[in-house]
PDB file of C-alpha atoms in Angstrom:
ATOM      1  CA  MET E 633      -0.053  -0.028   0.034  1.00  0.00           C
ATOM      2  CA  LEU E 634       1.521   3.477  -1.124  1.00  0.00           C
ATOM      3  CA  ILE E 635      -0.008   6.380   0.869  1.00  0.00           C
ATOM      4  CA  LEU E 636       1.251  10.148  -0.338  1.00  0.00           C
ATOM      5  CA  TYR E 637       1.636  13.447   2.120  1.00  0.00           C
ATOM      6  CA  ILE E 638       2.490  16.543   0.895  1.00  0.00           C
ATOM      7  CA  ALA E 639       3.750  19.041   3.117  1.00  0.00           C
ATOM      8  CA  TYR E 640       5.577  22.534   1.275  1.00  0.00           C
ATOM      9  CA  PHE E 641       8.943  21.046   0.933  1.00  0.00           C
ATOM     10  CA  THR E 642       8.953  17.285   1.435  1.00  0.00           C
ATOM     11  CA  PHE E 643       6.692  14.594  -0.019  1.00  0.00           C
ATOM     12  CA  THR E 644       6.070  11.233   2.830  1.00  0.00           C
ATOM     13  CA  PHE E 645       5.488   7.852   1.150  1.00  0.00           C
ATOM     14  CA  SER E 646       3.714   5.537   3.512  1.00  0.00           C
ATOM     15  CA  VAL E 647       5.134   2.298   2.276  1.00  0.00           C
ATOM     16  CA  ASN E 648       3.776  -0.759   4.188  1.00  0.00           C
ATOM     17  CA  ASN E 649       3.832   1.378   7.688  1.00  0.00           C
ATOM     18  CA  ASN E 650       7.758   2.687   6.650  1.00  0.00           C
ATOM     19  CA  MET E 651       7.566   6.164   6.394  1.00  0.00           C
ATOM     20  CA  VAL E 652       9.413   7.586   3.787  1.00  0.00           C
ATOM     21  CA  THR E 653       9.979  11.296   3.657  1.00  0.00           C
ATOM     22  CA  ILE E 654      11.549  13.189  -0.147  1.00  0.00           C
ATOM     23  CA  GLU E 655      12.482  16.748   0.060  1.00  0.00           C
ATOM     24  CA  VAL E 656      11.576  18.308  -2.625  1.00  0.00           C
ATOM     25  CA  LEU E 657      14.478  19.117  -5.358  1.00  0.00           C
ATOM     26  CA  THR E 658      15.263  22.980  -4.862  1.00  0.00           C
ATOM     27  CA  GLY E 659      18.148  23.019  -6.517  1.00  0.00           C
ATOM     28  CA  SER E 660      21.082  23.004  -3.673  1.00  0.00           C
ATOM     29  CA  ASN E 661      19.875  19.767  -2.367  1.00  0.00           C
ATOM     30  CA  PHE E 662      20.358  17.350  -4.857  1.00  0.00           C
ATOM     31  CA  LYS E 663      22.701  14.963  -3.136  1.00  0.00           C
ATOM     32  CA  LYS E 664      19.579  14.789  -0.834  1.00  0.00           C
ATOM     33  CA  TRP E 665      16.987  14.802  -3.020  1.00  0.00           C
ATOM     34  CA  LYS E 666      18.494  11.525  -5.187  1.00  0.00           C
ATOM     35  CA  GLU E 667      18.858   9.789  -2.321  1.00  0.00           C
ATOM     36  CA  ASP E 668      15.780  10.183  -0.998  1.00  0.00           C
ATOM     37  CA  ILE E 669      14.408   9.801  -4.203  1.00  0.00           C
ATOM     38  CA  GLU E 670      15.894   6.226  -4.166  1.00  0.00           C
ATOM     39  CA  PHE E 671      15.089   4.802  -0.552  1.00  0.00           C
ATOM     40  CA  ALA E 672      11.968   5.945  -1.424  1.00  0.00           C
ATOM     41  CA  MET E 673      10.949   3.471  -4.841  1.00  0.00           C
ATOM     42  CA  GLU E 674      13.095   0.930  -3.043  1.00  0.00           C
ATOM     43  CA  MET E 675      11.040   1.211  -0.396  1.00  0.00           C
ATOM     44  CA  ALA E 676       8.115   0.848  -2.497  1.00  0.00           C
ATOM     45  CA  ASP E 677       9.655  -2.276  -4.991  1.00  0.00           C
ATOM     46  CA  VAL E 678       9.174   0.210  -7.571  1.00  0.00           C
ATOM     47  CA  ASP E 679      13.337   0.649  -8.645  1.00  0.00           C
ATOM     48  CA  LEU E 680      13.759  -1.207 -11.677  1.00  0.00           C
ATOM     49  CA  SER E 681      13.451   1.670 -14.278  1.00  0.00           C
ATOM     50  CA  LEU E 682      15.865   3.427 -12.327  1.00  0.00           C
ATOM     51  CA  VAL E 683      18.206   0.951 -12.190  1.00  0.00           C
ATOM     52  CA  THR E 684      18.582  -1.387 -15.459  1.00  0.00           C
ATOM     53  CA  ASP E 685      17.471   0.424 -19.189  1.00  0.00           C
ATOM     54  CA  LYS E 686      14.323   0.081 -21.072  1.00  0.00           C
ATOM     55  CA  PRO E 687      13.702  -3.845 -22.210  1.00  0.00           C
ATOM     56  CA  GLY E 688      13.433  -4.217 -25.580  1.00  0.00           C
ATOM     57  CA  ASP E 689       9.704  -4.294 -26.969  1.00  0.00           C
ATOM     58  CA  LEU E 690       7.417  -7.128 -26.966  1.00  0.00           C
ATOM     59  CA  THR E 691       6.854  -9.567 -30.013  1.00  0.00           C
ATOM     60  CA  VAL E 692       4.802 -12.505 -31.161  1.00  0.00           C
ATOM     61  CA  THR E 693       7.622 -14.755 -30.146  1.00  0.00           C
ATOM     62  CA  SER E 694       7.779 -12.981 -26.409  1.00  0.00           C
ATOM     63  CA  THR E 695       8.455 -15.129 -23.868  1.00  0.00           C
ATOM     64  CA  ASP E 696       5.796 -15.136 -20.508  1.00  0.00           C
ATOM     65  CA  ASP E 697       8.678 -14.226 -18.276  1.00  0.00           C
ATOM     66  CA  GLU E 698       9.650 -10.581 -20.721  1.00  0.00           C
ATOM     67  CA  LYS E 699       6.224  -9.730 -21.018  1.00  0.00           C
ATOM     68  CA  LEU E 700       6.325  -9.750 -16.745  1.00  0.00           C
ATOM     69  CA  VAL E 701       9.609  -7.792 -16.705  1.00  0.00           C
ATOM     70  CA  HIS E 702       8.279  -5.840 -19.633  1.00  0.00           C
ATOM     71  CA  ALA E 703       5.124  -4.631 -17.560  1.00  0.00           C
ATOM     72  CA  ALA E 704       6.860  -4.596 -14.539  1.00  0.00           C
ATOM     73  CA  TRP E 705       9.295  -2.176 -15.663  1.00  0.00           C
ATOM     74  CA  ILE E 706       6.143   0.237 -17.106  1.00  0.00           C
ATOM     75  CA  GLN E 707       5.364   0.531 -14.605  1.00  0.00           C
ATOM     76  CA  SER E 708       8.155   0.669 -13.113  1.00  0.00           C
ATOM     77  CA  ASN E 709       8.932   4.153 -14.893  1.00  0.00           C
ATOM     78  CA  ARG E 710       5.173   5.264 -14.795  1.00  0.00           C
ATOM     79  CA  ILE E 711       5.549   5.335 -10.659  1.00  0.00           C
ATOM     80  CA  CYS E 712       9.275   6.729 -10.337  1.00  0.00           C
ATOM     81  CA  LEU E 713       8.597   9.683 -12.974  1.00  0.00           C
ATOM     82  CA  LEU E 714       5.233  10.791 -11.092  1.00  0.00           C
ATOM     83  CA  SER E 715       7.228  10.709  -7.766  1.00  0.00           C
ATOM     84  CA  MET E 716      10.426  12.093  -9.368  1.00  0.00           C
ATOM     85  CA  ARG E 717       8.728  15.236 -11.119  1.00  0.00           C
ATOM     86  CA  ARG E 718       5.980  15.445  -8.189  1.00  0.00           C
ATOM     87  CA  SER E 719       9.324  16.154  -6.097  1.00  0.00           C
ATOM     88  CA  ILE E 720      11.070  18.875  -8.226  1.00  0.00           C
ATOM     89  CA  LEU E 721      10.256  22.931  -7.864  1.00  0.00           C
ATOM     90  CA  ASP E 722       7.833  23.882 -11.079  1.00  0.00           C
ATOM     91  CA  HIS E 723      10.166  26.414 -11.512  1.00  0.00           C
ATOM     92  CA  LEU E 724      12.918  24.326 -12.347  1.00  0.00           C
ATOM     93  CA  LYS E 725      11.649  21.793 -14.274  1.00  0.00           C
ATOM     94  CA  SER E 726      12.010  23.940 -17.529  1.00  0.00           C
ATOM     95  CA  GLY E 727      14.518  22.233 -19.654  1.00  0.00           C
ATOM     96  CA  LEU E 728      14.026  18.995 -17.929  1.00  0.00           C
ATOM     97  CA  PRO E 729      12.765  16.098 -20.781  1.00  0.00           C
ATOM     98  CA  ILE E 730       9.407  15.460 -20.836  1.00  0.00           C
ATOM     99  CA  ASP E 731       9.413  11.982 -22.833  1.00  0.00           C
ATOM    100  CA  CYS E 732      11.806   9.664 -21.285  1.00  0.00           C
ATOM    101  CA  ALA E 733      12.563   7.182 -18.926  1.00  0.00           C
ATOM    102  CA  ALA E 734      13.126   7.532 -14.944  1.00  0.00           C
ATOM    103  CA  LYS E 735      16.768   6.035 -15.359  1.00  0.00           C
ATOM    104  CA  GLU E 736      17.225   9.301 -17.856  1.00  0.00           C
ATOM    105  CA  LEU E 737      15.277  11.871 -16.353  1.00  0.00           C
ATOM    106  CA  MET E 738      17.715  11.066 -12.899  1.00  0.00           C
ATOM    107  CA  THR E 739      20.740  11.386 -15.320  1.00  0.00           C
ATOM    108  CA  ALA E 740      19.313  14.898 -17.336  1.00  0.00           C
ATOM    109  CA  ILE E 741      19.034  16.360 -13.472  1.00  0.00           C
ATOM    110  CA  SER E 742      22.027  14.823 -12.420  1.00  0.00           C
ATOM    111  CA  GLU E 743      23.621  16.293 -14.975  1.00  0.00           C
ATOM    112  CA  ARG E 744      22.204  19.604 -14.573  1.00  0.00           C
ATOM    113  CA  TYR E 745      22.664  20.040 -10.546  1.00  0.00           C
ATOM    114  CA  HIS E 746      25.965  17.966 -10.237  1.00  0.00           C
ATOM    115  CA  VAL E 747      27.050  17.858  -6.549  1.00  0.00           C
ATOM    116  CA  SER E 748      31.095  19.427  -6.528  1.00  0.00           C
ATOM    117  CA  LEU E 749      33.040  18.639  -2.415  1.00  0.00           C
ATOM    118  CA  ASN E 750      33.288  22.728  -2.502  1.00  0.00           C
ATOM    119  CA  ALA E 751      28.933  22.091  -2.131  1.00  0.00           C
ATOM    120  CA  ASP E 752      28.868  20.032   0.341  1.00  0.00           C
ATOM    121  CA  ILE E 753      31.949  22.156   2.208  1.00  0.00           C
ATOM    122  CA  GLY E 754      29.806  25.211   0.975  1.00  0.00           C
ATOM    123  CA  ASN E 755      26.130  23.323   3.000  1.00  0.00           C
ATOM    124  CA  LEU E 756      28.261  22.592   5.790  1.00  0.00           C
ATOM    125  CA  LEU E 757      29.479  25.850   6.653  1.00  0.00           C
ATOM    126  CA  GLN E 758      26.015  27.124   6.283  1.00  0.00           C
ATOM    127  CA  VAL E 759      25.117  24.603   9.017  1.00  0.00           C
ATOM    128  CA  LEU E 760      28.169  25.592  11.444  1.00  0.00           C
ATOM    129  CA  PHE E 761      27.278  28.965  11.280  1.00  0.00           C
ATOM    130  CA  ASN E 762      23.331  29.270  11.646  1.00  0.00           C
ATOM    131  CA  MET E 763      24.510  27.199  15.023  1.00  0.00           C
ATOM    132  CA  LYS E 764      23.606  28.506  17.797  1.00  0.00           C
ATOM    133  CA  TYR E 765      24.673  27.783  21.516  1.00  0.00           C
ATOM    134  CA  ASP E 766      22.158  26.154  23.773  1.00  0.00           C
ATOM    135  CA  GLY E 767      23.768  26.239  27.530  1.00  0.00           C
ATOM    136  CA  SER E 768      24.433  22.409  27.204  1.00  0.00           C
TER     137      SER E 768
END
C-alpha cells in the first residue's frame, strides 16, 4: 500500500507501514533529493526503471517472463517519473526531458545539478554558522 502525504518541501510515502520522506528538489539539495528518491523507490519496490534500461519491445514470440518484466518495468517507470516530477519545484522543471525513462530523467537532473565537493563544504559551513549555543 502506497500513501502520499504532501507538505511544502517534503513528500512522505507510507509503504507497508514504513514512512519515507523525500525533500523537494530546490536546486541546492540535489544529493539529498537523489538519495531520498532512490530510497523511496526501493522501499516501494518500484525502482526497476531507475536501475535498468528499458527492456526490448514485445514481439509475437516474447515469452511470458519477458512480458512480465516488460509490464513491471513500465509500471516502475510510470511511478518513478511521477514521484520524481512531483518532488521538483515547478520553476526547475523547464529544460528537463519530457518523454523519457526515469533513468534518463535522473541522468539529466544529475548533469544539471552536479554536486561538487565545494558544494558539500558550503552546506556544512552554513549549518555550522547557523548553530546556536543552547547552554549545554
